[in-house]
Amino acid sequence: AQSVTQLDSQVPVFEEAPVELRCNYSSSVSVYLFWYVQYPNQGLQLLLKYLSGSTLVKGINGFEAEFNKSQTSFHLRKPSVHISDTAEYFCAVSSPNTGNQFYFGTGTSLTVIP
Amino acid sequence: EAQVTQNPRYLITVTGKKLTVTCSQNMNHEYMSWYRQDPGLGLRQIYYSMNVEVTDKGDVPEGYKVSRKEKRNFPLILESPSPNQTSLYFCASTPNWAGTDTQYFGPGTRLTVL
């Protein structure tokens, strides 16, 4: 089975400051990587995903993530956060080699401080 | 509107009283799954279904049952709920299993078992 590690459970950051949310996954021959966002009292929605090709992936709301195969990482970044970015962020992985399942990390709670 | 619906949104019950949480999607998706979300544990997959009449266990299937008699519906059944099943439950669907597709999540069902 795959495993996903989100090292930071809570990240406070001031408005308009940059932020990086970290995600590492267990090694596999090939993986597909996702970042989902969960706003308070809502379900999850996709921010971005990496399937293949360019290692820098751009998503919605100004977020981007970089796939680093050698470090088995897929960190999420935003150069300038807004109050509306306050939410829970989940990294997820799937792979054609480990069955028909998705694996999620434990989540990072991002709080943007005015 | 394309969506995944769950009912009920909130449920308080007592130990041992059978319950069903319904999930329905209107996107003609083949793949559906159930997750539970617990603090510090993230989302964990309970069961998934590749298509009608095809279901399989995820990482935490004990105490749960599912069925997939129609493509659009994927109910989660707790035959004898226990307090350790108190959690936030999400249903999700994706067009098919390739591991590359976006998952579409329902709004969640908050279950409390007393």
PDB file of C-alpha atoms in Angstrom:
ATOM      1  CA  ALA A   1       0.000   0.000   0.000  1.00  0.00           C
ATOM      2  CA  GLN A   2       1.008   3.573  -0.541  1.00  0.00           C
ATOM      3  CA  SER A   3       1.509   6.003   2.314  1.00  0.00           C
ATOM      4  CA  VAL A   4       1.375   9.775   2.342  1.00  0.00           C
ATOM      5  CA  THR A   5       2.999  11.979   4.965  1.00  0.00           C
ATOM      6  CA  GLN A   6       2.030  15.574   5.569  1.00  0.00           C
ATOM      7  CA  LEU A   7       4.618  16.805   8.018  1.00  0.00           C
ATOM      8  CA  ASP A   8       2.799  19.901   9.231  1.00  0.00           C
ATOM      9  CA  SER A   9      -0.573  19.457  10.873  1.00  0.00           C
ATOM     10  CA  GLN A  10      -1.097  23.214  11.321  1.00  0.00           C
ATOM     11  CA  VAL A  11       0.395  26.130   9.421  1.00  0.00           C
ATOM     12  CA  PRO A  12      -0.392  29.708  10.462  1.00  0.00           C
ATOM     13  CA  VAL A  13       0.653  32.399   8.012  1.00  0.00           C
ATOM     14  CA  PHE A  14       0.022  36.113   7.652  1.00  0.00           C
ATOM     15  CA  GLU A  15      -2.100  37.412   4.816  1.00  0.00           C
ATOM     16  CA  GLU A  16      -0.120  38.134   1.620  1.00  0.00           C
ATOM     17  CA  ALA A  17       2.821  36.040   2.831  1.00  0.00           C
ATOM     18  CA  PRO A  18       3.982  32.957   0.880  1.00  0.00           C
ATOM     19  CA  VAL A  19       3.207  29.459   2.086  1.00  0.00           C
ATOM     20  CA  GLU A  20       4.444  25.938   1.450  1.00  0.00           C
ATOM     21  CA  LEU A  21       2.586  22.831   2.573  1.00  0.00           C
ATOM     22  CA  ARG A  22       4.716  19.718   2.522  1.00  0.00           C
ATOM     23  CA  CYS A  23       3.806  16.260   1.268  1.00  0.00           C
ATOM     24  CA  ASN A  24       5.935  13.141   0.946  1.00  0.00           C
ATOM     25  CA  TYR A  25       4.831   9.769  -0.399  1.00  0.00           C
ATOM     26  CA  SER A  26       6.247   6.282  -0.253  1.00  0.00           C
ATOM     27  CA  SER A  27       8.271   5.264  -3.232  1.00  0.00           C
ATOM     28  CA  SER A  28       6.685   3.519  -6.168  1.00  0.00           C
ATOM     29  CA  VAL A  29       7.438   2.913  -9.793  1.00  0.00           C
ATOM     30  CA  SER A  30       4.832   5.402 -10.891  1.00  0.00           C
ATOM     31  CA  VAL A  31       2.412   7.541  -8.936  1.00  0.00           C
ATOM     32  CA  TYR A  32      -0.298  10.075  -9.519  1.00  0.00           C
ATOM     33  CA  LEU A  33      -0.415  12.900  -7.001  1.00  0.00           C
ATOM     34  CA  PHE A  34      -3.232  15.191  -5.950  1.00  0.00           C
ATOM     35  CA  TRP A  35      -3.899  18.109  -3.643  1.00  0.00           C
ATOM     36  CA  TYR A  36      -7.434  18.614  -2.379  1.00  0.00           C
ATOM     37  CA  VAL A  37      -8.824  21.481  -0.303  1.00  0.00           C
ATOM     38  CA  GLN A  38     -11.608  21.255   2.253  1.00  0.00           C
ATOM     39  CA  TYR A  39     -13.293  24.491   3.298  1.00  0.00           C
ATOM     40  CA  PRO A  40     -15.151  24.491   6.628  1.00  0.00           C
ATOM     41  CA  ASN A  41     -18.225  22.257   6.616  1.00  0.00           C
ATOM     42  CA  GLN A  42     -17.741  21.223   3.005  1.00  0.00           C
ATOM     43  CA  GLY A  43     -16.524  18.246   1.038  1.00  0.00           C
ATOM     44  CA  LEU A  44     -13.152  18.106  -0.659  1.00  0.00           C
ATOM     45  CA  GLN A  45     -12.426  19.665  -4.027  1.00  0.00           C
ATOM     46  CA  LEU A  46      -9.449  19.266  -6.303  1.00  0.00           C
ATOM     47  CA  LEU A  47      -6.741  21.952  -6.309  1.00  0.00           C
ATOM     48  CA  LEU A  48      -4.335  20.320  -8.736  1.00  0.00           C
ATOM     49  CA  LYS A  49      -2.883  17.012  -9.812  1.00  0.00           C
ATOM     50  CA  TYR A  50       0.303  15.573 -11.281  1.00  0.00           C
ATOM     51  CA  LEU A  51       0.017  12.695 -13.710  1.00  0.00           C
ATOM     52  CA  SER A  52       3.147  12.982 -15.878  1.00  0.00           C
ATOM     53  CA  GLY A  53       5.198  15.510 -17.806  1.00  0.00           C
ATOM     54  CA  SER A  54       6.213  18.862 -16.378  1.00  0.00           C
ATOM     55  CA  THR A  55       7.068  18.590 -12.713  1.00  0.00           C
ATOM     56  CA  LEU A  56       5.581  22.013 -11.931  1.00  0.00           C
ATOM     57  CA  VAL A  57       1.818  21.841 -11.827  1.00  0.00           C
ATOM     58  CA  LYS A  58      -0.462  24.848 -11.615  1.00  0.00           C
ATOM     59  CA  GLY A  59      -3.875  24.647 -10.043  1.00  0.00           C
ATOM     60  CA  ILE A  60      -6.807  26.790  -9.085  1.00  0.00           C
ATOM     61  CA  ASN A  61      -6.716  29.859  -6.835  1.00  0.00           C
ATOM     62  CA  GLY A  62      -3.045  30.575  -7.573  1.00  0.00           C
ATOM     63  CA  PHE A  63      -1.671  27.362  -6.068  1.00  0.00           C
ATOM     64  CA  GLU A  64       1.095  25.317  -7.618  1.00  0.00           C
ATOM     65  CA  ALA A  65       2.998  22.173  -6.687  1.00  0.00           C
ATOM     66  CA  GLU A  66       6.269  20.606  -7.704  1.00  0.00           C
ATOM     67  CA  PHE A  67       6.798  16.889  -8.170  1.00  0.00           C
ATOM     68  CA  ASN A  68      10.245  15.767  -7.029  1.00  0.00           C
ATOM     69  CA  LYS A  69      10.805  12.106  -7.780  1.00  0.00           C
ATOM     70  CA  SER A  70      14.198  11.818  -6.088  1.00  0.00           C
ATOM     71  CA  GLN A  71      12.824  13.209  -2.841  1.00  0.00           C
ATOM     72  CA  THR A  72       9.401  11.579  -3.270  1.00  0.00           C
ATOM     73  CA  SER A  73       7.776  14.904  -2.530  1.00  0.00           C
ATOM     74  CA  PHE A  74       4.895  16.962  -3.881  1.00  0.00           C
ATOM     75  CA  HIS A  75       4.900  20.253  -1.956  1.00  0.00           C
ATOM     76  CA  LEU A  76       2.129  22.794  -2.444  1.00  0.00           C
ATOM     77  CA  ARG A  77       2.962  26.510  -2.689  1.00  0.00           C
ATOM     78  CA  LYS A  78       1.282  29.848  -3.029  1.00  0.00           C
ATOM     79  CA  PRO A  79       3.253  33.095  -3.305  1.00  0.00           C
ATOM     80  CA  SER A  80       0.677  35.267  -1.532  1.00  0.00           C
ATOM     81  CA  VAL A  81      -2.166  33.890   0.565  1.00  0.00           C
ATOM     82  CA  HIS A  82      -5.573  35.400   1.230  1.00  0.00           C
ATOM     83  CA  ILE A  83      -7.944  35.046   4.140  1.00  0.00           C
ATOM     84  CA  SER A  84     -10.146  32.893   1.921  1.00  0.00           C
ATOM     85  CA  ASP A  85      -7.358  30.278   1.690  1.00  0.00           C
ATOM     86  CA  THR A  86      -7.997  29.265   5.294  1.00  0.00           C
ATOM     87  CA  ALA A  87      -8.906  25.592   4.972  1.00  0.00           C
ATOM     88  CA  GLU A  88      -7.707  22.020   5.402  1.00  0.00           C
ATOM     89  CA  TYR A  89      -5.416  20.721   2.659  1.00  0.00           C
ATOM     90  CA  PHE A  90      -4.959  17.058   1.822  1.00  0.00           C
ATOM     91  CA  CYS A  91      -2.313  15.400  -0.289  1.00  0.00           C
ATOM     92  CA  ALA A  92      -3.351  12.149  -1.986  1.00  0.00           C
ATOM     93  CA  VAL A  93      -1.707   9.498  -4.119  1.00  0.00           C
ATOM     94  CA  SER A  94      -2.782   6.691  -6.392  1.00  0.00           C
ATOM     95  CA  SER A  95      -0.754   4.249  -8.419  1.00  0.00           C
ATOM     96  CA  PRO A  96      -1.409   1.619 -11.064  1.00  0.00           C
ATOM     97  CA  ASN A  97       0.855  -0.697  -9.070  1.00  0.00           C
ATOM     98  CA  THR A  98      -0.955  -0.783  -5.739  1.00  0.00           C
ATOM     99  CA  GLY A  99      -4.537  -1.611  -6.506  1.00  0.00           C
ATOM    100  CA  ASN A 100      -7.564   0.500  -7.181  1.00  0.00           C
ATOM    101  CA  GLN A 101      -7.305   2.789  -4.192  1.00  0.00           C
ATOM    102  CA  PHE A 102      -6.556   6.353  -3.270  1.00  0.00           C
ATOM    103  CA  TYR A 103      -4.432   7.146  -0.222  1.00  0.00           C
ATOM    104  CA  PHE A 104      -4.690  10.432   1.653  1.00  0.00           C
ATOM    105  CA  GLY A 105      -2.393  12.200   4.060  1.00  0.00           C
ATOM    106  CA  THR A 106      -3.489  13.365   7.483  1.00  0.00           C
ATOM    107  CA  GLY A 107      -4.116  16.916   6.327  1.00  0.00           C
ATOM    108  CA  THR A 108      -2.646  20.352   6.994  1.00  0.00           C
ATOM    109  CA  SER A 109      -4.785  23.063   8.505  1.00  0.00           C
ATOM    110  CA  LEU A 110      -3.833  26.402   6.956  1.00  0.00           C
ATOM    111  CA  THR A 111      -4.865  29.478   8.915  1.00  0.00           C
ATOM    112  CA  VAL A 112      -4.351  32.869   7.289  1.00  0.00           C
ATOM    113  CA  ILE A 113      -3.957  35.635   9.832  1.00  0.00           C
ATOM    114  CA  PRO A 114      -5.126  39.152   8.901  1.00  0.00           C
TER     115      PRO A 114
ATOM    116  CA  GLU B   1     -25.776  20.340 -11.762  1.00  0.00           C
ATOM    117  CA  ALA B   2     -23.174  17.573 -11.493  1.00  0.00           C
ATOM    118  CA  GLN B   3     -22.974  16.489  -7.903  1.00  0.00           C
ATOM    119  CA  VAL B   4     -22.644  13.807  -5.261  1.00  0.00           C
ATOM    120  CA  THR B   5     -25.353  13.857  -2.625  1.00  0.00           C
ATOM    121  CA  GLN B   6     -25.362  12.212   0.773  1.00  0.00           C
ATOM    122  CA  ASN B   7     -28.113  11.729   3.281  1.00  0.00           C
ATOM    123  CA  PRO B   8     -28.473  12.358   6.091  1.00  0.00           C
ATOM    124  CA  ARG B   9     -25.972  15.145   6.712  1.00  0.00           C
ATOM    125  CA  TYR B  10     -26.081  14.653  10.464  1.00  0.00           C
ATOM    126  CA  LEU B  11     -27.047  11.557  12.427  1.00  0.00           C
ATOM    127  CA  ILE B  12     -27.008  10.708  16.114  1.00  0.00           C
ATOM    128  CA  THR B  13     -27.773   7.104  16.971  1.00  0.00           C
ATOM    129  CA  VAL B  14     -27.210   4.512  19.671  1.00  0.00           C
ATOM    130  CA  THR B  15     -24.971   1.483  19.760  1.00  0.00           C
ATOM    131  CA  GLY B  16     -26.353  -1.477  17.829  1.00  0.00           C
ATOM    132  CA  LYS B  17     -29.093   0.307  15.886  1.00  0.00           C
ATOM    133  CA  LYS B  18     -28.660  -0.437  12.187  1.00  0.00           C
ATOM    134  CA  LEU B  19     -28.342   2.563   9.903  1.00  0.00           C
ATOM    135  CA  THR B  20     -27.778   3.385   6.255  1.00  0.00           C
ATOM    136  CA  VAL B  21     -26.141   6.450   4.768  1.00  0.00           C
ATOM    137  CA  THR B  22     -27.133   7.008   1.168  1.00  0.00           C
ATOM    138  CA  CYS B  23     -24.902   8.303  -1.602  1.00  0.00           C
ATOM    139  CA  SER B  24     -25.952   9.196  -5.111  1.00  0.00           C
ATOM    140  CA  GLN B  25     -24.134  10.713  -8.094  1.00  0.00           C
ATOM    141  CA  ASN B  26     -25.597  12.065 -11.333  1.00  0.00           C
ATOM    142  CA  MET B  27     -22.425  12.011 -13.449  1.00  0.00           C
ATOM    143  CA  ASN B  28     -22.620   8.400 -14.684  1.00  0.00           C
ATOM    144  CA  HIS B  29     -19.370   7.632 -12.875  1.00  0.00           C
ATOM    145  CA  GLU B  30     -18.251   4.035 -12.630  1.00  0.00           C
ATOM    146  CA  TYR B  31     -16.003   4.315  -9.568  1.00  0.00           C
ATOM    147  CA  MET B  32     -17.417   5.233  -6.169  1.00  0.00           C
ATOM    148  CA  SER B  33     -15.960   5.046  -2.696  1.00  0.00           C
ATOM    149  CA  TRP B  34     -16.578   5.782   0.959  1.00  0.00           C
ATOM    150  CA  TYR B  35     -14.112   7.476   3.308  1.00  0.00           C
ATOM    151  CA  ARG B  36     -14.103   8.321   6.956  1.00  0.00           C
ATOM    152  CA  GLN B  37     -12.317  11.405   8.236  1.00  0.00           C
ATOM    153  CA  ASP B  38     -10.956  11.465  11.767  1.00  0.00           C
ATOM    154  CA  PRO B  39      -8.790  14.117  13.449  1.00  0.00           C
ATOM    155  CA  GLY B  40      -5.106  13.356  13.010  1.00  0.00           C
ATOM    156  CA  LEU B  41      -5.827  10.422  10.686  1.00  0.00           C
ATOM    157  CA  GLY B  42      -6.981  12.190   7.538  1.00  0.00           C
ATOM    158  CA  LEU B  43      -9.247  10.336   5.123  1.00  0.00           C
ATOM    159  CA  ARG B  44      -9.230   6.580   5.082  1.00  0.00           C
ATOM    160  CA  GLN B  45     -10.964   4.540   2.422  1.00  0.00           C
ATOM    161  CA  ILE B  46     -13.618   2.153   3.743  1.00  0.00           C
ATOM    162  CA  TYR B  47     -14.957   0.489   0.587  1.00  0.00           C
ATOM    163  CA  TYR B  48     -14.895   1.205  -3.096  1.00  0.00           C
ATOM    164  CA  SER B  49     -16.773   0.027  -6.148  1.00  0.00           C
ATOM    165  CA  MET B  50     -15.417  -0.237  -9.657  1.00  0.00           C
ATOM    166  CA  ASN B  51     -18.858  -0.706 -11.199  1.00  0.00           C
ATOM    167  CA  VAL B  52     -22.307  -2.173 -10.581  1.00  0.00           C
ATOM    168  CA  GLU B  53     -22.121  -5.319  -8.447  1.00  0.00           C
ATOM    169  CA  VAL B  54     -18.333  -4.903  -8.013  1.00  0.00           C
ATOM    170  CA  THR B  55     -17.184  -3.801  -4.560  1.00  0.00           C
ATOM    171  CA  ASP B  56     -13.963  -4.211  -2.620  1.00  0.00           C
ATOM    172  CA  LYS B  57     -12.516  -3.421   0.778  1.00  0.00           C
ATOM    173  CA  GLY B  58     -10.442  -0.363   1.443  1.00  0.00           C
ATOM    174  CA  ASP B  59      -8.184   0.111   4.435  1.00  0.00           C
ATOM    175  CA  VAL B  60     -10.820   0.205   7.209  1.00  0.00           C
ATOM    176  CA  PRO B  61     -13.781  -2.001   6.186  1.00  0.00           C
ATOM    177  CA  GLU B  62     -14.545  -3.629   9.558  1.00  0.00           C
ATOM    178  CA  GLY B  63     -18.058  -2.897  10.752  1.00  0.00           C
ATOM    179  CA  TYR B  64     -19.286  -1.600   7.392  1.00  0.00           C
ATOM    180  CA  LYS B  65     -21.130  -3.018   4.398  1.00  0.00           C
ATOM    181  CA  VAL B  66     -21.864  -1.551   0.984  1.00  0.00           C
ATOM    182  CA  SER B  67     -23.846  -2.470  -2.085  1.00  0.00           C
ATOM    183  CA  ARG B  68     -23.867  -1.264  -5.689  1.00  0.00           C
ATOM    184  CA  LYS B  69     -27.058  -2.385  -7.363  1.00  0.00           C
ATOM    185  CA  GLU B  70     -27.345   0.717  -9.549  1.00  0.00           C
ATOM    186  CA  LYS B  71     -24.593   2.801 -11.054  1.00  0.00           C
ATOM    187  CA  ARG B  72     -25.669   6.030  -9.385  1.00  0.00           C
ATOM    188  CA  ASN B  73     -26.139   4.749  -5.806  1.00  0.00           C
ATOM    189  CA  PHE B  74     -23.627   3.450  -3.292  1.00  0.00           C
ATOM    190  CA  PRO B  75     -25.117   3.186   0.223  1.00  0.00           C
ATOM    191  CA  LEU B  76     -23.017   2.619   3.323  1.00  0.00           C
ATOM    192  CA  ILE B  77     -24.538   0.273   5.882  1.00  0.00           C
ATOM    193  CA  LEU B  78     -23.620  -0.015   9.547  1.00  0.00           C
ATOM    194  CA  GLU B  79     -25.363  -3.156  10.778  1.00  0.00           C
ATOM    195  CA  SER B  80     -24.422  -2.700  14.442  1.00  0.00           C
ATOM    196  CA  PRO B  81     -22.814   0.709  14.974  1.00  0.00           C
ATOM    197  CA  SER B  82     -20.355   1.206  17.785  1.00  0.00           C
ATOM    198  CA  PRO B  83     -18.938   4.415  19.328  1.00  0.00           C
ATOM    199  CA  ASN B  84     -15.630   3.979  17.473  1.00  0.00           C
ATOM    200  CA  GLN B  85     -17.550   4.543  14.240  1.00  0.00           C
ATOM    201  CA  THR B  86     -18.335   8.101  15.289  1.00  0.00           C
ATOM    202  CA  SER B  87     -16.782  10.049  12.447  1.00  0.00           C
ATOM    203  CA  LEU B  88     -17.280  12.270   9.412  1.00  0.00           C
ATOM    204  CA  TYR B  89     -18.084  10.209   6.327  1.00  0.00           C
ATOM    205  CA  PHE B  90     -17.598  11.181   2.699  1.00  0.00           C
ATOM    206  CA  CYS B  91     -18.784   9.536  -0.451  1.00  0.00           C
ATOM    207  CA  ALA B  92     -16.856  10.219  -3.655  1.00  0.00           C
ATOM    208  CA  SER B  93     -17.080   9.289  -7.312  1.00  0.00           C
ATOM    209  CA  THR B  94     -14.762   9.388 -10.306  1.00  0.00           C
ATOM    210  CA  PRO B  95     -15.404   8.507 -13.953  1.00  0.00           C
ATOM    211  CA  ASN B  96     -13.537   5.202 -13.857  1.00  0.00           C
ATOM    212  CA  TRP B  97     -10.536   3.618 -12.246  1.00  0.00           C
ATOM    213  CA  ALA B  98      -7.363   4.781 -13.905  1.00  0.00           C
ATOM    214  CA  GLY B  99      -6.075   6.442 -10.781  1.00  0.00           C
ATOM    215  CA  THR B 100      -5.747   9.676 -12.746  1.00  0.00           C
ATOM    216  CA  ASP B 101      -9.189  11.163 -12.473  1.00  0.00           C
ATOM    217  CA  THR B 102     -10.489  13.798 -10.112  1.00  0.00           C
ATOM    218  CA  GLN B 103     -12.653  12.526  -7.301  1.00  0.00           C
ATOM    219  CA  TYR B 104     -15.907  14.378  -6.680  1.00  0.00           C
ATOM    220  CA  PHE B 105     -16.914  14.431  -3.053  1.00  0.00           C
ATOM    221  CA  GLY B 106     -20.257  14.689  -1.356  1.00  0.00           C
ATOM    222  CA  PRO B 107     -20.841  17.215   1.448  1.00  0.00           C
ATOM    223  CA  GLY B 108     -20.247  14.686   4.223  1.00  0.00           C
ATOM    224  CA  THR B 109     -22.291  12.923   6.896  1.00  0.00           C
ATOM    225  CA  ARG B 110     -21.422  13.532  10.515  1.00  0.00           C
ATOM    226  CA  LEU B 111     -22.282  10.407  12.502  1.00  0.00           C
ATOM    227  CA  THR B 112     -22.337  10.169  16.284  1.00  0.00           C
ATOM    228  CA  VAL B 113     -22.831   6.769  17.911  1.00  0.00           C
ATOM    229  CA  LEU B 114     -23.688   6.940  21.615  1.00  0.00           C
TER     230      LEU B 114
END
